[in-house]
């Protein structure tokens, strides 16, 4: 299949299937398997030819395909609280059997985690490592009170990278491949730039890119940031969007009367309902923090730049920085309003939202609405509430446009 001519939907399916095939046959080929989270510096694993699995992606996939309840129930039967993140509950329930009709992961040889994404993930992965009796490596990234890490922060993280390298050498039984590591750094930088360029097509009005599709396209930016095939895919996506622009086409088949920012993780079990409701109200998602969060770019192909980039991820940034980023996204994508997912699972995002909503509204005075839900637990979402909130948002955006006398 020629990636230069294949449509991106087909190509994404092909690359996703290849990723899971490589992952699930890793042990047969003598490769090690590491489980980690989506913002761990995967460049180290790629340099050592280690296959990487992401339990968060497993949970999201099971959620999207309506297959999470057995694992949620199993986790709670083990004594874990239903107040925990549903990704965590699914993951802890899944490892009791490693059995799903939808998707399976190979058993890990090591589990690694980084604190730049989620505090609960630290304990989730620690419990998983203890249950499976495998080594557990934690990279601690300090909370950012300002706009980026200090040099002391970078020194601290680099020292942890050195220990990570030592542990990977012990795991694989061979020296760390610094030559390949430098190559992977260059590839990862290319992926970040290609992904950012592709996501920027939502800035056009009308947008050729359906922003809701970014929830699917971001998969490779999460699981395969160090592979040239990922950069090639995002380059192909940009080419496809250029074709759409020339032909005055769009992936979004509805009316683009209202451009909105979606704040928060997707409701994976209810994506279809969410999309249809937004489309029925002439809304297209063009802005969002979640997809672009995976654009991990750094200035140079060296370990200090790598440490600085992973330490500067938005989830561990100050409220001021988080507000600035989202306000800029709304401005760049010319959003008419914002829809906030009050996610029962993701405490770090939900607890920020009161300040985010207030801060962003004070800057742009754009209407917003909230809805209650969860990233993968289907029992906490109300379709009726979602529809009502979306309708109210549409009415407020229409009123705001009428007041200023614009489209």
Coordinates of N, CA and C in Angstrom, one line a residue, residues 226-375:
X226 N 8.5 7.9 18.0 CA 9.8 7.8 17.5 C 10.0 7.0 16.2
X227 N 8.9 6.9 15.4 CA 9.0 6.1 14.2 C 8.8 7.0 13.0
X228 N 9.6 6.8 12.0 CA 9.5 7.6 10.7 C 8.1 7.4 10.1
X229 N 7.5 6.2 10.2 CA 6.2 6.0 9.6 C 5.2 6.9 10.2
X230 N 5.3 7.3 11.4 CA 4.4 8.3 12.0 C 4.5 9.7 11.4
X231 N 5.7 10.1 11.2 CA 5.9 11.4 10.5 C 5.4 11.4 9.1
X232 N 5.7 10.2 8.4 CA 5.2 10.1 7.1 C 3.6 10.2 7.0
X233 N 3.0 9.5 8.0 CA 1.5 9.6 8.1 C 1.0 11.0 8.2
X234 N 1.6 11.7 9.2 CA 1.1 13.1 9.4 C 1.4 14.0 8.2
X235 N 2.5 13.7 7.5 CA 2.8 14.5 6.3 C 1.7 14.2 5.2
X236 N 1.3 12.9 5.2 CA 0.3 12.5 4.2 C -1.1 13.2 4.6
X237 N -1.3 13.3 5.9 CA -2.5 14.0 6.4 C -2.5 15.4 5.9
X238 N -1.4 16.1 6.0 CA -1.3 17.5 5.6 C -1.5 17.6 4.1
X239 N -1.0 16.6 3.3 CA -1.2 16.6 1.9 C -2.6 16.5 1.6
X240 N -3.3 15.6 2.3 CA -4.7 15.4 2.1 C -5.5 16.6 2.4
X241 N -5.1 17.3 3.4 CA -5.8 18.6 3.8 C -5.6 19.6 2.7
X242 N -4.4 19.7 2.1 CA -4.1 20.6 1.0 C -5.0 20.3 -0.2
X243 N -5.2 19.0 -0.4 CA -6.1 18.6 -1.5 C -7.6 19.1 -1.2
X244 N -8.0 18.9 0.0 CA -9.3 19.3 0.4 C -9.5 20.9 0.3
X245 N -8.5 21.6 0.6 CA -8.5 23.1 0.5 C -8.7 23.5 -1.0
X246 N -7.9 22.8 -1.8 CA -7.9 23.2 -3.3 C -9.3 22.8 -3.8
X247 N -9.9 21.8 -3.3 CA -11.2 21.3 -3.9 C -12.4 21.9 -3.1
X248 N -12.1 22.7 -2.1 CA -13.2 23.3 -1.2 C -14.0 22.2 -0.6
X249 N -13.3 21.2 0.0 CA -14.0 20.1 0.6 C -13.6 20.1 2.1
X250 N -14.4 19.3 2.9 CA -14.1 19.1 4.3 C -14.4 17.7 4.7
X251 N -13.7 17.2 5.7 CA -14.1 15.9 6.3 C -15.4 16.1 7.0
X252 N -15.7 17.3 7.5 CA -17.0 17.5 8.3 C -18.1 17.7 7.3
X253 N -19.1 16.9 7.3 CA -20.2 16.9 6.3 C -21.4 17.8 6.7
X254 N -21.3 18.4 7.9 CA -22.4 19.3 8.3 C -22.1 20.7 8.0
X255 N -23.0 21.6 8.5 CA -22.8 23.0 8.4 C -21.8 23.5 9.5
X256 N -20.8 24.3 9.1 CA -19.8 24.8 10.1 C -20.2 26.2 10.6
X257 N -21.4 26.3 11.1 CA -21.9 27.6 11.6 C -21.2 28.1 12.9
X258 N -20.8 27.1 13.7 CA -20.3 27.4 15.0 C -19.0 26.6 15.2
X259 N -17.9 27.3 15.5 CA -16.6 26.7 15.7 C -16.3 26.6 17.2
X260 N -16.1 25.5 17.8 CA -15.9 25.4 19.2 C -14.6 24.7 19.6
X261 N -14.2 25.0 20.9 CA -13.1 24.2 21.5 C -13.7 23.1 22.4
X262 N -13.2 21.9 22.3 CA -13.6 20.8 23.2 C -12.5 20.7 24.2
X263 N -12.8 21.0 25.5 CA -11.8 20.9 26.5 C -12.0 19.6 27.3
X264 N -10.9 18.9 27.3 CA -10.9 17.6 28.1 C -10.8 16.4 27.2
X265 N -10.6 15.3 27.9 CA -10.5 14.0 27.2 C -11.9 13.6 26.5
X266 N -11.8 12.9 25.5 CA -13.1 12.5 24.8 C -13.9 11.5 25.7
X267 N -15.2 11.5 25.5 CA -16.0 10.4 26.1 C -16.0 9.2 25.2
X268 N -15.0 8.4 25.3 CA -14.8 7.3 24.3 C -16.1 6.4 24.1
X269 N -16.8 6.0 25.2 CA -18.0 5.2 24.9 C -19.1 5.9 24.2
X270 N -19.1 7.3 24.1 CA -20.2 8.0 23.6 C -19.8 9.0 22.5
X271 N -18.7 8.6 21.8 CA -18.2 9.5 20.7 C -19.2 9.7 19.6
X272 N -19.9 8.6 19.2 CA -20.8 8.7 18.1 C -22.0 9.7 18.5
X273 N -22.5 9.5 19.7 CA -23.6 10.4 20.2 C -23.1 11.8 20.3
X274 N -22.0 12.0 20.8 CA -21.4 13.4 20.9 C -21.3 14.1 19.6
X275 N -20.7 13.3 18.6 CA -20.5 13.9 17.3 C -21.8 14.2 16.6
X276 N -22.7 13.3 16.7 CA -24.0 13.5 16.0 C -24.7 14.7 16.6
X277 N -24.7 14.9 17.9 CA -25.3 16.0 18.5 C -24.7 17.3 18.1
X278 N -23.4 17.4 18.1 CA -22.7 18.6 17.7 C -23.0 18.9 16.2
X279 N -23.0 17.9 15.4 CA -23.3 18.1 14.0 C -24.7 18.6 13.8
X280 N -25.7 18.0 14.5 CA -27.1 18.5 14.4 C -27.2 19.9 14.8
X281 N -26.3 20.4 15.7 CA -26.4 21.8 16.1 C -25.4 22.7 15.3
X282 N -25.0 22.2 14.2 CA -24.1 22.9 13.2 C -22.8 23.4 13.9
X283 N -22.2 22.5 14.8 CA -21.0 22.8 15.5 C -19.9 21.9 15.0
X284 N -18.7 22.5 14.7 CA -17.5 21.7 14.4 C -16.5 22.0 15.5
X285 N -15.8 20.9 15.9 CA -14.7 21.1 16.9 C -13.5 21.4 16.1
X286 N -12.9 22.6 16.4 CA -11.7 23.0 15.8 C -10.6 23.3 16.8
X287 N -10.9 23.4 18.0 CA -9.9 23.7 19.0 C -9.9 22.6 20.1
X288 N -8.8 22.4 20.7 CA -8.7 21.4 21.8 C -7.3 21.3 22.3
X289 N -7.1 21.2 23.6 CA -5.8 21.0 24.3 C -5.4 19.5 24.1
X290 N -6.3 18.6 24.2 CA -5.9 17.2 24.3 C -5.1 16.6 23.1
X291 N -5.6 16.9 21.9 CA -4.8 16.3 20.8 C -3.4 17.0 20.7
X292 N -3.3 18.3 20.9 CA -2.0 18.9 20.7 C -1.0 18.7 21.8
X293 N -1.5 18.1 22.9 CA -0.7 17.8 24.1 C 0.4 16.9 23.7
X294 N 0.2 16.1 22.7 CA 1.2 15.0 22.3 C 2.2 15.6 21.3
X295 N 2.2 16.9 21.1 CA 3.3 17.5 20.2 C 4.5 17.8 21.1
X296 N 5.3 16.8 21.3 CA 6.5 16.9 22.2 C 7.7 17.3 21.3
X297 N 7.9 18.6 21.3 CA 9.0 19.1 20.4 C 10.1 19.6 21.3
X298 N 11.3 19.5 20.8 CA 12.5 20.1 21.5 C 13.4 20.7 20.5
X299 N 14.3 21.6 21.0 CA 15.1 22.4 20.1 C 16.3 21.7 19.5
X300 N 16.9 20.8 20.2 CA 18.1 20.1 19.8 C 18.0 18.6 20.0
X301 N 18.8 17.9 19.3 CA 18.8 16.4 19.5 C 19.8 16.0 20.6
X302 N 19.4 16.5 21.9 CA 20.3 16.1 23.0 C 19.4 15.9 24.2
X303 N 20.0 15.2 25.2 CA 19.2 14.8 26.3 C 18.6 15.9 27.2
X304 N 19.3 17.0 27.3 CA 18.8 18.1 28.1 C 17.6 18.8 27.4
X305 N 17.6 18.9 26.1 CA 16.4 19.4 25.4 C 15.2 18.4 25.6
X306 N 15.5 17.1 25.6 CA 14.5 16.1 25.8 C 13.9 16.3 27.2
X307 N 14.8 16.4 28.2 CA 14.3 16.6 29.5 C 13.4 17.8 29.7
X308 N 13.9 18.9 29.1 CA 13.1 20.2 29.1 C 11.7 20.0 28.5
X309 N 11.7 19.3 27.4 CA 10.4 19.2 26.6 C 9.4 18.4 27.4
X310 N 9.9 17.3 28.0 CA 8.9 16.4 28.8 C 8.6 17.0 30.1
X311 N 9.4 17.9 30.6 CA 9.1 18.6 31.9 C 8.1 19.8 31.7
X312 N 7.9 20.2 30.4 CA 7.1 21.3 30.1 C 5.7 20.9 29.7
X313 N 5.3 19.7 29.9 CA 4.0 19.3 29.4 C 2.9 20.0 30.2
X314 N 1.8 20.4 29.5 CA 0.8 21.2 30.1 C 0.1 20.6 31.4
X315 N 0.0 19.3 31.5 CA -0.7 18.8 32.8 C 0.0 19.2 34.1
X316 N 1.3 19.5 34.0 CA 2.0 19.9 35.3 C 2.3 21.4 35.3
X317 N 1.6 22.1 34.4 CA 1.8 23.6 34.4 C 0.9 24.3 35.3
X318 N 1.2 25.6 35.6 CA 0.4 26.4 36.4 C -0.9 26.7 35.7
X319 N -1.9 27.2 36.5 CA -3.2 27.6 36.0 C -3.1 28.7 35.0
X320 N -2.2 29.7 35.3 CA -2.0 30.8 34.3 C -1.5 30.3 33.0
X321 N -0.5 29.4 33.0 CA 0.0 28.8 31.7 C -1.1 28.0 31.0
X322 N -1.8 27.2 31.8 CA -2.9 26.4 31.2 C -4.0 27.3 30.5
X323 N -4.3 28.4 31.2 CA -5.3 29.3 30.7 C -4.8 30.0 29.4
X324 N -3.5 30.4 29.4 CA -2.9 31.0 28.3 C -2.9 30.1 27.1
X325 N -2.6 28.9 27.3 CA -2.6 27.9 26.1 C -3.9 27.8 25.5
X326 N -4.9 27.6 26.3 CA -6.3 27.4 25.8 C -6.9 28.7 25.1
X327 N -6.6 29.8 25.8 CA -7.1 31.0 25.2 C -6.4 31.3 23.8
X328 N -5.1 30.9 23.7 CA -4.5 31.0 22.4 C -5.0 30.1 21.4
X329 N -5.4 28.9 21.8 CA -6.0 27.9 20.9 C -7.3 28.4 20.4
X330 N -8.1 29.0 21.2 CA -9.4 29.5 20.8 C -9.2 30.7 19.8
X331 N -8.2 31.5 20.1 CA -7.9 32.6 19.2 C -7.4 32.1 17.8
X332 N -6.5 31.2 17.8 CA -5.9 30.8 16.6 C -6.9 30.0 15.7
X333 N -7.8 29.3 16.4 CA -8.8 28.5 15.6 C -10.1 29.2 15.4
X334 N -10.1 30.5 15.9 CA -11.3 31.3 15.8 C -12.6 30.7 16.3
X335 N -12.5 30.2 17.5 CA -13.6 29.6 18.1 C -14.7 30.6 18.5
X336 N -16.0 30.1 18.4 CA -17.1 30.9 18.8 C -17.5 30.6 20.3
X337 N -17.0 29.5 20.8 CA -17.4 29.1 22.1 C -16.6 27.9 22.5
X338 N -16.9 27.4 23.7 CA -16.1 26.2 24.3 C -17.1 25.3 25.0
X339 N -16.8 24.0 24.9 CA -17.5 23.0 25.6 C -16.6 22.2 26.5
X340 N -16.9 22.2 27.8 CA -16.0 21.7 28.8 C -16.6 20.3 29.3
X341 N -15.7 19.3 29.2 CA -16.1 18.0 29.7 C -15.7 17.9 31.2
X342 N -16.7 17.9 32.1 CA -16.4 17.7 33.5 C -16.3 16.2 33.7
X343 N -15.0 15.8 33.6 CA -14.7 14.4 33.6 C -14.6 13.8 35.0
X344 N -15.4 12.9 35.4 CA -15.4 12.3 36.7 C -14.0 11.6 37.0
X345 N -13.4 11.1 35.9 CA -12.2 10.3 36.1 C -11.0 11.2 36.3
X346 N -10.9 12.2 35.4 CA -9.6 13.0 35.3 C -9.7 14.2 36.3
X347 N -9.3 14.0 37.5 CA -9.3 15.0 38.6 C -8.4 16.2 38.2
X348 N -7.3 15.9 37.6 CA -6.3 17.0 37.4 C -6.9 18.0 36.4
X349 N -7.7 17.6 35.4 CA -8.3 18.5 34.4 C -9.6 19.1 35.0
X350 N -10.4 18.3 35.7 CA -11.7 18.8 36.1 C -11.5 19.8 37.2
X351 N -10.6 19.6 38.1 CA -10.4 20.6 39.2 C -9.8 21.9 38.7
X352 N -9.2 21.9 37.6 CA -8.7 23.1 36.9 C -9.8 23.9 36.3
X353 N -10.9 23.3 35.9 CA -11.8 23.9 35.0 C -12.5 25.1 35.5
X354 N -12.8 25.2 36.8 CA -13.4 26.4 37.3 C -12.5 27.6 37.0
X355 N -11.2 27.5 37.3 CA -10.3 28.6 37.0 C -10.1 28.8 35.5
X356 N -10.0 27.7 34.7 CA -9.9 27.8 33.3 C -11.0 28.6 32.7
X357 N -12.3 28.1 33.0 CA -13.4 28.8 32.4 C -13.5 30.3 32.7
X358 N -13.2 30.6 34.0 CA -13.2 32.0 34.4 C -12.2 32.8 33.7
X359 N -10.9 32.2 33.7 CA -9.8 33.0 33.1 C -10.0 33.1 31.6
X360 N -10.4 32.1 30.9 CA -10.6 32.2 29.4 C -11.7 33.1 29.1
X361 N -12.8 33.1 29.8 CA -14.0 33.9 29.5 C -13.6 35.4 29.7
X362 N -12.8 35.7 30.8 CA -12.4 37.1 31.0 C -11.6 37.6 29.9
X363 N -10.9 36.7 29.1 CA -10.1 37.2 28.0 C -10.9 37.4 26.7
X364 N -11.7 36.4 26.4 CA -12.4 36.4 25.1 C -13.9 36.6 25.1
X365 N -14.5 36.5 26.3 CA -15.9 36.7 26.4 C -16.7 35.8 25.5
X366 N -16.2 34.6 25.2 CA -16.9 33.6 24.3 C -17.8 32.7 25.2
X367 N -19.0 32.4 24.7 CA -19.9 31.5 25.5 C -19.3 30.2 25.7
X368 N -19.7 29.5 26.8 CA -19.2 28.2 27.1 C -20.3 27.4 27.8
X369 N -20.2 26.1 27.7 CA -21.1 25.2 28.4 C -20.3 24.0 29.0
X370 N -20.8 23.4 30.0 CA -20.2 22.2 30.6 C -21.1 21.0 30.5
X371 N -20.6 19.8 30.5 CA -21.4 18.6 30.7 C -20.7 17.6 31.5
X372 N -21.4 16.8 32.2 CA -20.8 15.7 33.1 C -20.6 14.4 32.3
X373 N -19.5 13.8 32.5 CA -19.2 12.6 31.8 C -18.0 11.9 32.4
X374 N -17.5 10.9 31.6 CA -16.3 10.2 32.0 C -15.6 9.7 30.8
X375 N -14.3 9.5 30.8 CA -13.6 9.1 29.6 C -13.9 7.7 29.2

